[in-house]
């Protein structure tokens, strides 16, 4: 909020003047009754977040991409198996094989296009 008299910006929760680090740290605003962190501790927290976020995104992508490459075709194969369970065995196997191959290719194409786009948004 902005003061109508002097034009200073202040936090509506704790009624203190807003600094650059006021909302960016877990203990910047004293509304919840905690003592505010020192400037050194806030800067160290931000540096840790700055370094930790890309590492976390890379780890998440390293787990999610293989899970999608394996999981989506398996899921499609299971769905097709349930759908064509009572039909002709050869037709069922052809549908399952084709569906799994298409799912694998579609997953690869989607990941090839979307992962670089998502990584650019984080940088």
PDB file of C-alpha atoms in Angstrom:
ATOM      1  CA  UNK A   1       0.000   0.000   0.000  1.00  0.00           C
ATOM      2  CA  UNK A   2       1.061   3.591  -0.455  1.00  0.00           C
ATOM      3  CA  UNK A   3       0.790   6.286   2.189  1.00  0.00           C
ATOM      4  CA  UNK A   4      -1.476   9.116   1.058  1.00  0.00           C
ATOM      5  CA  UNK A   5       0.604  11.756   2.862  1.00  0.00           C
ATOM      6  CA  UNK A   6       4.221  10.912   2.141  1.00  0.00           C
ATOM      7  CA  UNK A   7       3.933   8.360  -0.709  1.00  0.00           C
ATOM      8  CA  UNK A   8       5.940   5.667   1.086  1.00  0.00           C
ATOM      9  CA  UNK A   9       5.091   2.073   0.256  1.00  0.00           C
ATOM     10  CA  UNK A  10       4.370  -0.131   3.245  1.00  0.00           C
ATOM     11  CA  UNK A  11       3.185  -3.654   3.975  1.00  0.00           C
ATOM     12  CA  UNK A  12      -0.487  -3.865   4.851  1.00  0.00           C
ATOM     13  CA  UNK A  13       0.192  -6.957   6.984  1.00  0.00           C
ATOM     14  CA  UNK A  14       2.903  -5.693   9.319  1.00  0.00           C
ATOM     15  CA  UNK A  15       2.686  -1.936   8.641  1.00  0.00           C
ATOM     16  CA  UNK A  16       6.428  -1.665   7.975  1.00  0.00           C
ATOM     17  CA  UNK A  17       8.018   0.088   5.033  1.00  0.00           C
ATOM     18  CA  UNK A  18       8.659  -2.301   2.161  1.00  0.00           C
ATOM     19  CA  UNK A  19      12.269  -3.044   1.246  1.00  0.00           C
ATOM     20  CA  UNK A  20      13.520  -5.035  -1.735  1.00  0.00           C
ATOM     21  CA  UNK A  21      13.641  -8.215   0.359  1.00  0.00           C
ATOM     22  CA  UNK A  22      10.427  -7.770   2.360  1.00  0.00           C
ATOM     23  CA  UNK A  23       8.278 -10.443   0.679  1.00  0.00           C
ATOM     24  CA  UNK A  24      11.038 -12.538  -0.882  1.00  0.00           C
ATOM     25  CA  UNK A  25      12.203 -14.235   2.292  1.00  0.00           C
ATOM     26  CA  UNK A  26      10.259 -16.618   4.507  1.00  0.00           C
ATOM     27  CA  UNK A  27      10.736 -14.305   7.498  1.00  0.00           C
ATOM     28  CA  UNK A  28      10.634 -10.880   5.884  1.00  0.00           C
ATOM     29  CA  UNK A  29       7.176  -9.884   7.104  1.00  0.00           C
ATOM     30  CA  UNK A  30       6.602  -9.991  10.865  1.00  0.00           C
ATOM     31  CA  UNK A  31       2.844 -10.393  10.513  1.00  0.00           C
ATOM     32  CA  UNK A  32       3.092 -13.995  11.707  1.00  0.00           C
ATOM     33  CA  UNK A  33       4.861 -12.974  14.919  1.00  0.00           C
ATOM     34  CA  UNK A  34       8.373 -14.094  14.001  1.00  0.00           C
ATOM     35  CA  UNK A  35      11.413 -11.903  14.326  1.00  0.00           C
ATOM     36  CA  UNK A  36      12.579 -10.667  10.929  1.00  0.00           C
ATOM     37  CA  UNK A  37      15.701 -12.279   9.562  1.00  0.00           C
ATOM     38  CA  UNK A  38      18.931 -10.333   9.357  1.00  0.00           C
ATOM     39  CA  UNK A  39      19.909  -8.931   5.985  1.00  0.00           C
ATOM     40  CA  UNK A  40      22.773 -11.450   5.748  1.00  0.00           C
ATOM     41  CA  UNK A  41      20.452 -14.389   6.389  1.00  0.00           C
ATOM     42  CA  UNK A  42      17.942 -13.102   3.804  1.00  0.00           C
ATOM     43  CA  UNK A  43      20.657 -12.742   1.158  1.00  0.00           C
ATOM     44  CA  UNK A  44      22.011 -16.229   1.893  1.00  0.00           C
ATOM     45  CA  UNK A  45      18.469 -17.633   1.602  1.00  0.00           C
ATOM     46  CA  UNK A  46      17.984 -15.921  -1.749  1.00  0.00           C
ATOM     47  CA  UNK A  47      21.333 -17.147  -3.070  1.00  0.00           C
ATOM     48  CA  UNK A  48      20.439 -20.678  -1.967  1.00  0.00           C
ATOM     49  CA  UNK A  49      17.111 -20.389  -3.757  1.00  0.00           C
ATOM     50  CA  UNK A  50      18.790 -18.953  -6.844  1.00  0.00           C
ATOM     51  CA  UNK A  51      21.204 -21.881  -7.012  1.00  0.00           C
ATOM     52  CA  UNK A  52      18.776 -24.530  -5.737  1.00  0.00           C
ATOM     53  CA  UNK A  53      15.887 -23.806  -8.099  1.00  0.00           C
ATOM     54  CA  UNK A  54      17.716 -24.763 -11.329  1.00  0.00           C
ATOM     55  CA  UNK A  55      19.136 -27.851  -9.635  1.00  0.00           C
ATOM     56  CA  UNK A  56      15.636 -28.833  -8.481  1.00  0.00           C
ATOM     57  CA  UNK A  57      14.169 -28.265 -11.939  1.00  0.00           C
ATOM     58  CA  UNK A  58      16.934 -30.364 -13.505  1.00  0.00           C
ATOM     59  CA  UNK A  59      16.344 -33.193 -11.025  1.00  0.00           C
ATOM     60  CA  UNK A  60      12.602 -33.053 -11.592  1.00  0.00           C
ATOM     61  CA  UNK A  61      13.071 -33.113 -15.369  1.00  0.00           C
ATOM     62  CA  UNK A  62      15.564 -35.955 -15.035  1.00  0.00           C
ATOM     63  CA  UNK A  63      12.922 -38.022 -13.266  1.00  0.00           C
ATOM     64  CA  UNK A  64       9.829 -36.872 -15.177  1.00  0.00           C
ATOM     65  CA  UNK A  65      11.126 -37.276 -18.734  1.00  0.00           C
ATOM     66  CA  UNK A  66      12.057 -40.980 -18.447  1.00  0.00           C
ATOM     67  CA  UNK A  67       8.862 -41.637 -16.494  1.00  0.00           C
ATOM     68  CA  UNK A  68       6.831 -40.118 -19.328  1.00  0.00           C
ATOM     69  CA  UNK A  69       8.767 -41.959 -22.034  1.00  0.00           C
ATOM     70  CA  UNK A  70       8.097 -45.280 -20.302  1.00  0.00           C
ATOM     71  CA  UNK A  71       4.813 -44.573 -18.522  1.00  0.00           C
ATOM     72  CA  UNK A  72       2.648 -43.111 -21.291  1.00  0.00           C
ATOM     73  CA  UNK A  73       3.141 -46.018 -23.745  1.00  0.00           C
ATOM     74  CA  UNK A  74       2.502 -48.539 -20.944  1.00  0.00           C
ATOM     75  CA  UNK A  75      -0.675 -46.685 -19.967  1.00  0.00           C
ATOM     76  CA  UNK A  76      -1.872 -46.572 -23.608  1.00  0.00           C
ATOM     77  CA  UNK A  77      -1.124 -50.286 -24.031  1.00  0.00           C
ATOM     78  CA  UNK A  78      -3.099 -51.131 -20.901  1.00  0.00           C
ATOM     79  CA  UNK A  79      -6.074 -49.029 -22.044  1.00  0.00           C
ATOM     80  CA  UNK A  80      -6.060 -50.683 -25.475  1.00  0.00           C
ATOM     81  CA  UNK A  81      -5.748 -54.143 -23.937  1.00  0.00           C
ATOM     82  CA  UNK A  82      -8.803 -53.540 -21.749  1.00  0.00           C
ATOM     83  CA  UNK A  83     -10.762 -52.145 -24.689  1.00  0.00           C
ATOM     84  CA  UNK A  84      -9.976 -55.017 -27.085  1.00  0.00           C
ATOM     85  CA  UNK A  85      -9.789 -57.827 -24.504  1.00  0.00           C
ATOM     86  CA  UNK A  86     -12.771 -59.765 -25.846  1.00  0.00           C
ATOM     87  CA  UNK A  87     -11.902 -59.324 -29.531  1.00  0.00           C
ATOM     88  CA  UNK A  88      -9.669 -61.258 -31.893  1.00  0.00           C
ATOM     89  CA  UNK A  89      -6.248 -61.936 -30.326  1.00  0.00           C
ATOM     90  CA  UNK A  90      -4.256 -60.882 -33.401  1.00  0.00           C
ATOM     91  CA  UNK A  91      -6.287 -57.711 -33.900  1.00  0.00           C
ATOM     92  CA  UNK A  92      -5.907 -56.854 -30.202  1.00  0.00           C
ATOM     93  CA  UNK A  93      -2.138 -57.341 -30.347  1.00  0.00           C
ATOM     94  CA  UNK A  94      -1.909 -55.210 -33.497  1.00  0.00           C
ATOM     95  CA  UNK A  95      -3.857 -52.389 -31.871  1.00  0.00           C
ATOM     96  CA  UNK A  96      -1.784 -52.569 -28.696  1.00  0.00           C
ATOM     97  CA  UNK A  97       1.526 -52.636 -30.605  1.00  0.00           C
ATOM     98  CA  UNK A  98       0.500 -49.770 -32.861  1.00  0.00           C
ATOM     99  CA  UNK A  99      -0.872 -47.758 -29.963  1.00  0.00           C
ATOM    100  CA  UNK A 100       2.289 -48.209 -27.915  1.00  0.00           C
ATOM    101  CA  UNK A 101       4.484 -47.207 -30.872  1.00  0.00           C
ATOM    102  CA  UNK A 102       2.358 -44.130 -31.586  1.00  0.00           C
ATOM    103  CA  UNK A 103       2.323 -43.176 -27.911  1.00  0.00           C
ATOM    104  CA  UNK A 104       6.106 -43.496 -27.740  1.00  0.00           C
ATOM    105  CA  UNK A 105       6.596 -41.354 -30.828  1.00  0.00           C
ATOM    106  CA  UNK A 106       4.082 -38.731 -29.710  1.00  0.00           C
ATOM    107  CA  UNK A 107       5.688 -38.566 -26.267  1.00  0.00           C
ATOM    108  CA  UNK A 108       9.129 -38.124 -27.827  1.00  0.00           C
ATOM    109  CA  UNK A 109       7.921 -35.347 -30.128  1.00  0.00           C
ATOM    110  CA  UNK A 110       6.107 -33.536 -27.317  1.00  0.00           C
ATOM    111  CA  UNK A 111       9.118 -33.757 -25.015  1.00  0.00           C
ATOM    112  CA  UNK A 112      11.464 -32.660 -27.799  1.00  0.00           C
ATOM    113  CA  UNK A 113       9.437 -29.489 -28.312  1.00  0.00           C
ATOM    114  CA  UNK A 114       8.255 -28.696 -24.790  1.00  0.00           C
ATOM    115  CA  UNK A 115      11.277 -29.383 -22.571  1.00  0.00           C
ATOM    116  CA  UNK A 116      13.502 -26.739 -24.229  1.00  0.00           C
ATOM    117  CA  UNK A 117      10.622 -24.245 -24.104  1.00  0.00           C
ATOM    118  CA  UNK A 118      10.079 -24.901 -20.392  1.00  0.00           C
ATOM    119  CA  UNK A 119      13.788 -24.661 -19.636  1.00  0.00           C
ATOM    120  CA  UNK A 120      13.987 -21.307 -21.446  1.00  0.00           C
ATOM    121  CA  UNK A 121      11.188 -19.972 -19.268  1.00  0.00           C
ATOM    122  CA  UNK A 122      13.261 -20.701 -16.141  1.00  0.00           C
ATOM    123  CA  UNK A 123      16.361 -18.919 -17.426  1.00  0.00           C
TER     124      UNK A 123
END
